[in-house]
mmCIF file of C-alpha atoms and ligand atoms in Angstrom:
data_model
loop_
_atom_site.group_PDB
_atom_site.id
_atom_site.type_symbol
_atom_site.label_atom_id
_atom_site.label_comp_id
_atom_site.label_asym_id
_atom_site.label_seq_id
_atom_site.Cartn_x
_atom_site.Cartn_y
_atom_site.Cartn_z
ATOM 1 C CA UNK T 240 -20.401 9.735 30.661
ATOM 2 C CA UNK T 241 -19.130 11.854 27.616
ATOM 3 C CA UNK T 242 -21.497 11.555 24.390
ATOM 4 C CA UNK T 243 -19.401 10.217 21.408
ATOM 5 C CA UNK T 244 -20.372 13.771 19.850
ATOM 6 C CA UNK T 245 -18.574 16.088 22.184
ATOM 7 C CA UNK T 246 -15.288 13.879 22.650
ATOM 8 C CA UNK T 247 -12.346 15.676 21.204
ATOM 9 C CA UNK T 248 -11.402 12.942 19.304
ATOM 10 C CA UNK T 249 -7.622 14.577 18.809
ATOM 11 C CA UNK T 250 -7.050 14.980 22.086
ATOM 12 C CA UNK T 251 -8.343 11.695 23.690
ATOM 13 C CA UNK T 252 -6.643 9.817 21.233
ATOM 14 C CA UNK T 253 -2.985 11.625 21.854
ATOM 15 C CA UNK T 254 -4.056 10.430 26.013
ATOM 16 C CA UNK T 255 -4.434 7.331 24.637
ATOM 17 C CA UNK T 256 -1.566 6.576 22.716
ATOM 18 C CA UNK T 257 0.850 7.761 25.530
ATOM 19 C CA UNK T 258 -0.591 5.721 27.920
ATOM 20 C CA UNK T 259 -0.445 2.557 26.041
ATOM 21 C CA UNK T 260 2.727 3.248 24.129
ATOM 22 C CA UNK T 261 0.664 3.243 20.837
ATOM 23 C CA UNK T 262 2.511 3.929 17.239
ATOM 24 C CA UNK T 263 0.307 5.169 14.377
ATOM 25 C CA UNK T 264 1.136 3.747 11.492
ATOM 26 C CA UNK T 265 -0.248 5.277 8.232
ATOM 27 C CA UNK T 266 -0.581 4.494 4.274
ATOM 28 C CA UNK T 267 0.181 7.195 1.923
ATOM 29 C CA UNK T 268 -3.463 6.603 0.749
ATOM 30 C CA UNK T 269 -5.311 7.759 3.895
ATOM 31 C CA UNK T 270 -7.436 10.607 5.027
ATOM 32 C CA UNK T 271 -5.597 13.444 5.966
ATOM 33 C CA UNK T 272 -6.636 14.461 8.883
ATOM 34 C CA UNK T 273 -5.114 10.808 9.635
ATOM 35 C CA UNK T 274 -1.707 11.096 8.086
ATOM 36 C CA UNK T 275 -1.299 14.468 10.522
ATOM 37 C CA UNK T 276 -1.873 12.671 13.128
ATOM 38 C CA UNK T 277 0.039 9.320 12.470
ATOM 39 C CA UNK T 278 3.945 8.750 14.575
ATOM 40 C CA UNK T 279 4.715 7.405 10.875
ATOM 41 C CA UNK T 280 3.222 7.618 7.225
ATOM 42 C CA UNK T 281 4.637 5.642 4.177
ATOM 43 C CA UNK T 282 4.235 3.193 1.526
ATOM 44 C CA UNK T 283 4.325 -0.480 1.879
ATOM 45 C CA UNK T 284 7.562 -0.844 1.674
ATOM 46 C CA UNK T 285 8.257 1.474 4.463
ATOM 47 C CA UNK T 286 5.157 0.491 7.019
ATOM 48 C CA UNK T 287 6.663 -3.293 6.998
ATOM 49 C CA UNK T 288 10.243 -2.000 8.148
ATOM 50 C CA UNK T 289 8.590 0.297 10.842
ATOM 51 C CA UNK T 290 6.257 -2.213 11.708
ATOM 52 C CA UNK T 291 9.393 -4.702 12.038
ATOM 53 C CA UNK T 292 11.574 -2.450 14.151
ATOM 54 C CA UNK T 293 9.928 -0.062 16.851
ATOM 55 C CA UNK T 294 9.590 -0.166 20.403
ATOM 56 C CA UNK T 295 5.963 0.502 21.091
ATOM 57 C CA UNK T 296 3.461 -1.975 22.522
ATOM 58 C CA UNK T 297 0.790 -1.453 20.482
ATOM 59 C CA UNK T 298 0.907 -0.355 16.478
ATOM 60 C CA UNK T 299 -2.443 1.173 15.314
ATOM 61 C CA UNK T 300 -2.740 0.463 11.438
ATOM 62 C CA UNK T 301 -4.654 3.200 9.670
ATOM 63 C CA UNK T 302 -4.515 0.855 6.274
ATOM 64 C CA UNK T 303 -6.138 -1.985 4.988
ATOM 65 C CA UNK T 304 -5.819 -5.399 6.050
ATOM 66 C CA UNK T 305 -3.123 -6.887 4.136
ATOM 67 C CA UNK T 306 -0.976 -4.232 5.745
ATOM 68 C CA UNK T 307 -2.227 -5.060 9.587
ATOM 69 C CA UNK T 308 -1.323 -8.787 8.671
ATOM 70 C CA UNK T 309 1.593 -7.880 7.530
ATOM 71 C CA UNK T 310 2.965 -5.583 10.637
ATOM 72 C CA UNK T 311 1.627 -8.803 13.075
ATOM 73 C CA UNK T 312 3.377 -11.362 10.918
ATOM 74 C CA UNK T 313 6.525 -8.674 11.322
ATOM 75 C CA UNK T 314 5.710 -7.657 15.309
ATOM 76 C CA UNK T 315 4.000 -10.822 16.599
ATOM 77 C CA UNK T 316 4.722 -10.404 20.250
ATOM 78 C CA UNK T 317 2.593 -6.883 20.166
ATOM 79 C CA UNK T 318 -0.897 -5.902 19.749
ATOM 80 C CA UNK T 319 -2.177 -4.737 16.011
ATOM 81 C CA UNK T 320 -5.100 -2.934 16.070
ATOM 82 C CA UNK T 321 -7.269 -2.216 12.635
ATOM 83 C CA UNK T 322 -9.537 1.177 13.336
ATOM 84 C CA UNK T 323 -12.468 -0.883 10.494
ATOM 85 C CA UNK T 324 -11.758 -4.831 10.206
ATOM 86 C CA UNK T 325 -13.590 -4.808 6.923
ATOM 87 C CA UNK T 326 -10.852 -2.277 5.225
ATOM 88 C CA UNK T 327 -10.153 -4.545 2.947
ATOM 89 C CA UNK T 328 -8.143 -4.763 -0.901
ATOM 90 C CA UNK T 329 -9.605 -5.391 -4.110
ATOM 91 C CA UNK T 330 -6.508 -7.175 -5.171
ATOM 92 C CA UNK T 331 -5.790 -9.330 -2.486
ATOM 93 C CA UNK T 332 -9.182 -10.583 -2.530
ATOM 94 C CA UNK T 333 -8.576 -11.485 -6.384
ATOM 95 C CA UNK T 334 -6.401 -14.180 -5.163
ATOM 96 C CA UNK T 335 -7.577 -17.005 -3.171
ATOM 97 C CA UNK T 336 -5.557 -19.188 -1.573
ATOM 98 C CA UNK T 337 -7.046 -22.034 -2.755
ATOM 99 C CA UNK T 338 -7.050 -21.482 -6.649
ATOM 100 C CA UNK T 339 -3.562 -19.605 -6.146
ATOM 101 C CA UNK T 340 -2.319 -23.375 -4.367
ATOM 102 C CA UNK T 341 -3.660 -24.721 -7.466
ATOM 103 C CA UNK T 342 -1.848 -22.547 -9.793
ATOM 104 C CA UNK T 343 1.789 -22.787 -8.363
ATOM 105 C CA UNK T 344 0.896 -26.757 -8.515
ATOM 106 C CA UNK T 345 -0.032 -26.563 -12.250
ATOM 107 C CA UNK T 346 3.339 -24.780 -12.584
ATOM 108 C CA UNK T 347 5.829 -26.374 -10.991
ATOM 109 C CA UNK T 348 9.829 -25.197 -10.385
ATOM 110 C CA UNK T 349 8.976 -21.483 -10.534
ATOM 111 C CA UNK T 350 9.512 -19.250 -7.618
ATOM 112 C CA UNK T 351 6.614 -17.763 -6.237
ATOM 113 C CA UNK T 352 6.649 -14.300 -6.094
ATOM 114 C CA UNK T 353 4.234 -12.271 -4.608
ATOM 115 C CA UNK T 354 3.355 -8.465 -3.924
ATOM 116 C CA UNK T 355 2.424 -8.097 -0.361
ATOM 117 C CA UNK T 356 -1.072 -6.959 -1.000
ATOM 118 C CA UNK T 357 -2.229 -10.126 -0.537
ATOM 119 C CA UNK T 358 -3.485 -12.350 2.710
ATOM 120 C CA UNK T 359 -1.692 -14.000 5.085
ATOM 121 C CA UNK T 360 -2.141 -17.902 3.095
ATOM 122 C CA UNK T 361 -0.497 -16.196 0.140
ATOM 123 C CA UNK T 362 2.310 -14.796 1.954
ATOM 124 C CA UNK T 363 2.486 -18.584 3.522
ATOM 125 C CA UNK T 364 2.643 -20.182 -0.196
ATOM 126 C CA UNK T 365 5.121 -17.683 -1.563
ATOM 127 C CA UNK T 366 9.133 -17.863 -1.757
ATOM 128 C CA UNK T 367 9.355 -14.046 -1.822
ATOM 129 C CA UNK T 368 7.575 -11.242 -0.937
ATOM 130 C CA UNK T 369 7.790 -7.960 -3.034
ATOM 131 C CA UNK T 370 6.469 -4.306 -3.098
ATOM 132 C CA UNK T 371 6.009 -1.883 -5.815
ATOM 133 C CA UNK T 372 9.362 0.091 -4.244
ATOM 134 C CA UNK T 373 11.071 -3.450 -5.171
ATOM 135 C CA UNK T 374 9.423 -5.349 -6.857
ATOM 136 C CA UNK T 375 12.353 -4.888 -9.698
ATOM 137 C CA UNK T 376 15.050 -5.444 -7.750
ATOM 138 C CA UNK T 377 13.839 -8.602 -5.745
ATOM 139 C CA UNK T 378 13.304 -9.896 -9.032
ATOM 140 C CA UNK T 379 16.561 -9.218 -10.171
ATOM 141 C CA UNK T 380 18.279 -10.924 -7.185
ATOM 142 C CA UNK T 381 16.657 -14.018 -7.849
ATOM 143 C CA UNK T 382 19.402 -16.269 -10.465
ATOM 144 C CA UNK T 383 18.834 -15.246 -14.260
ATOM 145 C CA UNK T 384 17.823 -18.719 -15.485
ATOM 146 C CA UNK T 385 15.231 -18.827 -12.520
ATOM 147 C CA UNK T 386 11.385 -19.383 -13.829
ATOM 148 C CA UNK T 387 8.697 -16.832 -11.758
ATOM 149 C CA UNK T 388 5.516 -17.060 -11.022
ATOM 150 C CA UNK T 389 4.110 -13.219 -9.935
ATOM 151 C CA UNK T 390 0.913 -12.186 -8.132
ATOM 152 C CA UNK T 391 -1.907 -10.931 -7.442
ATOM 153 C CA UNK T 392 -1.461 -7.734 -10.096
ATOM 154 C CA UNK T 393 -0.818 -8.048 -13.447
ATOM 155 C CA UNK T 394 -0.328 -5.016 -14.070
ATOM 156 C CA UNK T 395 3.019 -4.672 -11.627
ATOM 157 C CA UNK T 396 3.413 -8.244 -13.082
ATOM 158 C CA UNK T 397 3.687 -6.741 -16.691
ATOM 159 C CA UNK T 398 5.838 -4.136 -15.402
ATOM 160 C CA UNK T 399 8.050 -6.142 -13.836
ATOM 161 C CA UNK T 400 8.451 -8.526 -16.918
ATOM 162 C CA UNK T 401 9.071 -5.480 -18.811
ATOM 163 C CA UNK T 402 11.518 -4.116 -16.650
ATOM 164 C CA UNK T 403 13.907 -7.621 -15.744
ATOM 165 C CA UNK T 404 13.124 -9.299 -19.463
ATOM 166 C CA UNK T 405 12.820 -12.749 -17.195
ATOM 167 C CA UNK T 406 10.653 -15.576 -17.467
ATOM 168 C CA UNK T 407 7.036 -14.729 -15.695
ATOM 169 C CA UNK T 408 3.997 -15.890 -15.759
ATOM 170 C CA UNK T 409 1.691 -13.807 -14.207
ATOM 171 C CA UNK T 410 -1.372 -13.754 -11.917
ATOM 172 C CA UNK T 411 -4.448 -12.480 -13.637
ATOM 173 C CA UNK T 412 -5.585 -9.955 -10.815
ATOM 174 C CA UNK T 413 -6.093 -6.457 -10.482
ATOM 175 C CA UNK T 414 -6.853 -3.445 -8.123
ATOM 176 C CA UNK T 415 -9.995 -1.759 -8.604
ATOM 177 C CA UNK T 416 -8.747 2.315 -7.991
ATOM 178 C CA UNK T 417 -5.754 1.591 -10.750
ATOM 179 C CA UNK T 418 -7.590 -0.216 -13.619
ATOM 180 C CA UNK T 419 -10.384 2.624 -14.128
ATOM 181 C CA UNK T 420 -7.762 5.353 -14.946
ATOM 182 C CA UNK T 421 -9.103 7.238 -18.328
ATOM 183 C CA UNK T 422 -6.010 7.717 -20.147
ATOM 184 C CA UNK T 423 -8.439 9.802 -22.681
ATOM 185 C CA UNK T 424 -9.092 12.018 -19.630
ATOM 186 C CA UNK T 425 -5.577 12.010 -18.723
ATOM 187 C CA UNK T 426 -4.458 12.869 -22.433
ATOM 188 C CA UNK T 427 -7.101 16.060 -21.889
ATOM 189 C CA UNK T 428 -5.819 17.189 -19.098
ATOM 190 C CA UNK T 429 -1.954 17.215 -19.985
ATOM 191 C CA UNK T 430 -2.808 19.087 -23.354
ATOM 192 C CA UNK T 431 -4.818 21.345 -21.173
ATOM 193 C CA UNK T 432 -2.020 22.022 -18.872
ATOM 194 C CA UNK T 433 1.321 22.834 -21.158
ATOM 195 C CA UNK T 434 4.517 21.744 -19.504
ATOM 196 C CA UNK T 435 2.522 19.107 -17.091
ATOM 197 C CA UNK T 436 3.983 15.697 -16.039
ATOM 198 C CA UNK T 437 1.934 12.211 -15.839
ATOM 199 C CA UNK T 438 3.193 10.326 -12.902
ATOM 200 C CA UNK T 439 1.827 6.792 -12.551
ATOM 201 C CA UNK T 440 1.888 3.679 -10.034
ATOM 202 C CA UNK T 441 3.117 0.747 -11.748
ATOM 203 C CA UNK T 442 -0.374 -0.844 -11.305
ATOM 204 C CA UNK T 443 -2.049 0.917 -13.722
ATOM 205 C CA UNK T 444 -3.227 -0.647 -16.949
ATOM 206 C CA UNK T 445 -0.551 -0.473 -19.794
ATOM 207 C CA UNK T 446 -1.978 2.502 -22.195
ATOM 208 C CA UNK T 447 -1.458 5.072 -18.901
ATOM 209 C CA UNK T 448 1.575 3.416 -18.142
ATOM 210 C CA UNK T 449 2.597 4.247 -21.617
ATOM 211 C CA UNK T 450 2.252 7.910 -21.165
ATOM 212 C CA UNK T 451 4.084 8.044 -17.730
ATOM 213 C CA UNK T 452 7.287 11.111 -17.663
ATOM 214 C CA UNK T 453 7.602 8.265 -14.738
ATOM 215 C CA UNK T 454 6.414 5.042 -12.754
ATOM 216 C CA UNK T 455 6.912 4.383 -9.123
ATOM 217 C CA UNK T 456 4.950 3.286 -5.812
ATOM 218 C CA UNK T 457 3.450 6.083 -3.566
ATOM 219 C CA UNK T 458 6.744 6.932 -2.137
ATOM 220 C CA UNK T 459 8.666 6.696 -5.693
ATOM 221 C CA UNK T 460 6.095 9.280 -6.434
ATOM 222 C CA UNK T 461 6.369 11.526 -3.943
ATOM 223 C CA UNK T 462 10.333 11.207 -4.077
ATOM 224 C CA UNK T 463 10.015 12.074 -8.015
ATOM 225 C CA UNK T 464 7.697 15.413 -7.302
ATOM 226 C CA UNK T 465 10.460 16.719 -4.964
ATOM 227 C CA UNK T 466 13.598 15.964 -6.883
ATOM 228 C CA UNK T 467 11.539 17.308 -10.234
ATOM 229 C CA UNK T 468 11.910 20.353 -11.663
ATOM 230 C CA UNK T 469 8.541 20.074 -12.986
ATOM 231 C CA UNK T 470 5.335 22.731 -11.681
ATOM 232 C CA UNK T 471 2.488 20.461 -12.718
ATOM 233 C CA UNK T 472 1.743 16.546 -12.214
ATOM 234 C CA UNK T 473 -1.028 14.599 -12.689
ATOM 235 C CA UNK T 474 -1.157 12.051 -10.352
ATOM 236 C CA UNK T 475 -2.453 8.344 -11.620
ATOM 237 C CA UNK T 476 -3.019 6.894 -8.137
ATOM 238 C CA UNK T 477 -5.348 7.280 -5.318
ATOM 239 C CA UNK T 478 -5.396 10.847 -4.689
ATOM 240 C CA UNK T 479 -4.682 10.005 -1.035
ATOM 241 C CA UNK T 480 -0.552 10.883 -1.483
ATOM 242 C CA UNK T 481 -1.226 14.310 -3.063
ATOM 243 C CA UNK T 482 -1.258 15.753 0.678
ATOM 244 C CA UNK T 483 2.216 14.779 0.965
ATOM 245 C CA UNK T 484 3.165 15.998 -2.540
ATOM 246 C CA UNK T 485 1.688 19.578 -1.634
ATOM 247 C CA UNK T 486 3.366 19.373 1.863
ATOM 248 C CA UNK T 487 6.445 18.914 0.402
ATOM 249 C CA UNK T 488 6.071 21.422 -2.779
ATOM 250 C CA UNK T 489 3.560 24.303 -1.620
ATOM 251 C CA UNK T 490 4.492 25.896 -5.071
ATOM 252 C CA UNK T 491 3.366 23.122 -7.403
ATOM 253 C CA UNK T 492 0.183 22.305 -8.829
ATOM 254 C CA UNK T 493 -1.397 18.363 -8.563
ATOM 255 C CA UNK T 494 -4.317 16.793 -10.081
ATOM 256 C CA UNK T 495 -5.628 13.812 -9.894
ATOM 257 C CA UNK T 496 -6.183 11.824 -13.042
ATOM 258 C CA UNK T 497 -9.660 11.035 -13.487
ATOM 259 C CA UNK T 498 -11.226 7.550 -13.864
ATOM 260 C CA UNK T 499 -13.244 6.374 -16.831
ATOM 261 C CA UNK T 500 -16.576 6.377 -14.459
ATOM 262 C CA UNK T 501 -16.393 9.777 -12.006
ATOM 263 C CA UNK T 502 -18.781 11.123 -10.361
ATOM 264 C CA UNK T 503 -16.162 12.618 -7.338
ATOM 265 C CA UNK T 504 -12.844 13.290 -10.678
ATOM 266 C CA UNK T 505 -10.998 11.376 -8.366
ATOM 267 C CA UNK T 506 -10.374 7.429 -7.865
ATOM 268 C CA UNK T 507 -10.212 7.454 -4.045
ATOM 269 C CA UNK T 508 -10.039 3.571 -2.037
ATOM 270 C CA UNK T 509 -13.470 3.173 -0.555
ATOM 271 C CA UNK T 510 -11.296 0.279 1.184
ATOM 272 C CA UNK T 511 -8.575 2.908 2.453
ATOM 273 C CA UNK T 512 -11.161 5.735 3.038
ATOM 274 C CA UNK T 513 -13.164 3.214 5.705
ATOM 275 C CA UNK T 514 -10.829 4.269 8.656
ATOM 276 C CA UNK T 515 -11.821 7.170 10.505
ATOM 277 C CA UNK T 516 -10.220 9.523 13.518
ATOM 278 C CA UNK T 517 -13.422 8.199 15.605
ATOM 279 C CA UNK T 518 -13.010 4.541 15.054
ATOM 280 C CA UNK T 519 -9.276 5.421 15.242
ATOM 281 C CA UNK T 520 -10.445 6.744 19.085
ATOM 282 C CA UNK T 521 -12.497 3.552 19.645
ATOM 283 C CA UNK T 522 -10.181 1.266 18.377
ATOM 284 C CA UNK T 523 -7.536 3.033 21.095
ATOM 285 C CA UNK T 524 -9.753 2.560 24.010
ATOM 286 C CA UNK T 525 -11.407 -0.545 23.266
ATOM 287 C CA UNK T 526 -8.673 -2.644 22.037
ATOM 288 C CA UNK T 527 -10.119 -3.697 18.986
ATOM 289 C CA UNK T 528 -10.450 -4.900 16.446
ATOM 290 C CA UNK T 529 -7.381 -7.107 17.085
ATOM 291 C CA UNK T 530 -5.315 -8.656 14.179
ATOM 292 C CA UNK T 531 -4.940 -12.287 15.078
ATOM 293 C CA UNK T 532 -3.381 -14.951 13.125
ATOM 294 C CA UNK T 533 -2.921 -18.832 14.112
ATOM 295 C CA UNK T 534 1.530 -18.910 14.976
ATOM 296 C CA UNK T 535 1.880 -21.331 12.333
ATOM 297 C CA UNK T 536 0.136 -19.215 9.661
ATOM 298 C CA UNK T 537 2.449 -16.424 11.299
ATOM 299 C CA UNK T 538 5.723 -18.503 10.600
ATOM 300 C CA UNK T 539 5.272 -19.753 7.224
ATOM 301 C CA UNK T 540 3.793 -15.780 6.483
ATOM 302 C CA UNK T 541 7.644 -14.620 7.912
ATOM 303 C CA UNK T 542 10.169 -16.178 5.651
ATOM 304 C CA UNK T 543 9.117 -14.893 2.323
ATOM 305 C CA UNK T 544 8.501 -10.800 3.725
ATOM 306 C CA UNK T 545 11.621 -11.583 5.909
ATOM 307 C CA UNK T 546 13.744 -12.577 2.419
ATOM 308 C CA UNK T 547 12.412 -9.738 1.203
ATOM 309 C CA UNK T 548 13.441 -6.726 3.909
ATOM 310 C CA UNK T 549 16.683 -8.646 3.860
ATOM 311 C CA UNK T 550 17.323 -7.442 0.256
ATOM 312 C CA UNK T 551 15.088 -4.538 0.603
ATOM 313 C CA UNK T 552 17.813 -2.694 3.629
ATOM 314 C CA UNK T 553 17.873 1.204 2.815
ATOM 315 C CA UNK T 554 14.991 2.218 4.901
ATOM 316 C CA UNK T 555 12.234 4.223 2.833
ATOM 317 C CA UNK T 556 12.008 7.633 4.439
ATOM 318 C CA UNK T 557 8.382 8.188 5.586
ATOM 319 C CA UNK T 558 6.708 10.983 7.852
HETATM 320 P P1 13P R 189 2.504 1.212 -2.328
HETATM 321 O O1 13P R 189 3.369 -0.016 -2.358
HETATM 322 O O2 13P R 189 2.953 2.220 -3.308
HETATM 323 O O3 13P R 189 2.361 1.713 -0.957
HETATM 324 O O4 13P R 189 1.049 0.805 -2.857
HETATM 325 C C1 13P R 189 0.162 0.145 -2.042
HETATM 326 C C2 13P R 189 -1.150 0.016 -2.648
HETATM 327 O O5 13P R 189 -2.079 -0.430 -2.061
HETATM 328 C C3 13P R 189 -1.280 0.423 -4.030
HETATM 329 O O6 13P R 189 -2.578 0.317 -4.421
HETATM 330 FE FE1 SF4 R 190 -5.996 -2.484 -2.537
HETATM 331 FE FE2 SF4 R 190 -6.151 -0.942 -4.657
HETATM 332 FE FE3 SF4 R 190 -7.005 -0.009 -2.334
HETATM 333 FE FE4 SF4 R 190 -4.358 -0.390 -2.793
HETATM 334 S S1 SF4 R 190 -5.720 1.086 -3.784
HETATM 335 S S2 SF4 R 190 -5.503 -0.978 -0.965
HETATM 336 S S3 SF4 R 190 -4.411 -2.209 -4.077
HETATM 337 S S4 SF4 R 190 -7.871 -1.732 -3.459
#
């Protein structure tokens, strides 16, 4: 038998995925040896409409859990693998379902909107789900007189409100990679490169938001850097999505924008950064770790993410 040290990882997993009619599904925010090697890399937005409509057996997540859940809740008849069952979300795990239940109840006749970085008994609770592709425009479907609850991150939440000018109150949560921006670090670096652009996701805290040439999820990013005329960004998200950004413009120049405590000048996802090529290879041939969720947890998950893609049609380009 072959020592785990002298598989070719590459290889076996391409057998692999052949065999068992695998797709690779990838976040913007992963390694990238592991975006090279995905069938499909995007944001959210764009992993729950593959993850809805493909004909594989199998889809491989190379995310974090929310996303997994969110592909089985989409794809329920096939198998969802997660390479590290522990890549888990900062945000999502600063909402509860039990104090969230309690919430909604304390503020009755608002619809519950919620960002799909959270579990499975959020998605259950909610009316809608959201991204931060859409986030804006599913809540400007919803009837103007119509009183919102958003969660987990108040950060998007703020946004949002900013954005629509409707009635939200908002869920007190945050992610840990997009709160530690410096924006004094941020200010250095843009006087120290003339002519540079900030480009932010919306759930960063306000005073970076602020100084954004422009706001967007991962994708909304990248779209921006290749439409831009622009030859320097800094980049206030995880640095994961700057491989893209280069792949797409070899010419420009990206930098990550630093957070307030760095010892690496870069806010990487330890959550994101747990998944691996090998336990990508020994997630392929064992089979596991599975995603599985009880089929009435699935249905209840389904309505609000299907309400969602409904409004949400133009397919986000990805890899
Ligand atoms: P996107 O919706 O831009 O993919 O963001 C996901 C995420 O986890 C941001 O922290
Ligand atoms: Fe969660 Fe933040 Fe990591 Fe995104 S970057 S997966 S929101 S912890």
């Amino acid at each position: 038998m072959k020592e785990q040290k002298d598989i070719d990882y590459i290889r076996e997993i391409n057998k692999i995925r052949k065999e068992k009619n695998v797709i690779i599904l990838a976040h913007y925010y992963q390694l990238r040896e592991i975006q090279d090697l995905a069938d499909f890399v995007g944001d959210s937005l764009a992993l729950s409409q593959k993850a809805a409509s493909n004909d594989s057996d199998i889809i491989l997540f190379a995310g974090v859990k929310f996303m997994a859940e969110t592909a089985k809740i989409l794809a329920p008849e096939k198998k969802v693998l997660l390479p590290d069952i522990n890549a888990g979300c900062s945000l999502a795990d600063s909402c509860k379902a039990e104090d969230f239940k309690k919430f909604i109840d304390e503020n009755p006749g608002r619809t519950v909107v919620t960002y799909v970085n959270t579990t499975a008994e959020i998605k259950a609770l909610s009316d809608i789900s959201c991204t931060s592709s859409n986030a804006v425009q599913i809540i400007k479907s919803l009837p103007e007189n119509e009183k919102i609850i958003f969660a987990p991150d108040r950060n998007l939440g703020n946004y949002v409100m900013n954005e629509t000018g409707r009635d939200i109150i908002v869920w007190n949560g945050t992610c840990h990679v997009h709160e530690e921006f410096s924006i004094e670090a941020i200010l250095k670096l843009k006087s120290e490169n003339p002519g540079s652009k900030v480009i932010v996701h919306p759930e960063c805290e306000l005073p970076v938001r602020l100084v954004a040439d422009y706001i967007g999820s991962t994708a909304g990013l990248l779209d921006f850097t290749k439409r831009d005329n622009g030859e320097i960004y800094i980049i206030a998200t995880e640095p994961g999505i700057i491989h893209q950004m280069k792949k797409a413009n070899p010419d420009k120049k990206f930098i990550p924008a630093p957070p307030r405590d760095s010892t690496c000048g870069c806010s990487e996802c330890n959550f994101m950064k747990m998944i691996t090529i090998e336990k990508i290879y020994n997630c392929l041939k064992d089979e596991e770790p599975e995603i599985i969720l009880d089929s009435k947890l699935i249905s209840d998950a389904r309505r609000p993410i299907f309400r969602m893609l409904d409004i949400s049609k133009t397919l986000v380009t990805g890899k």
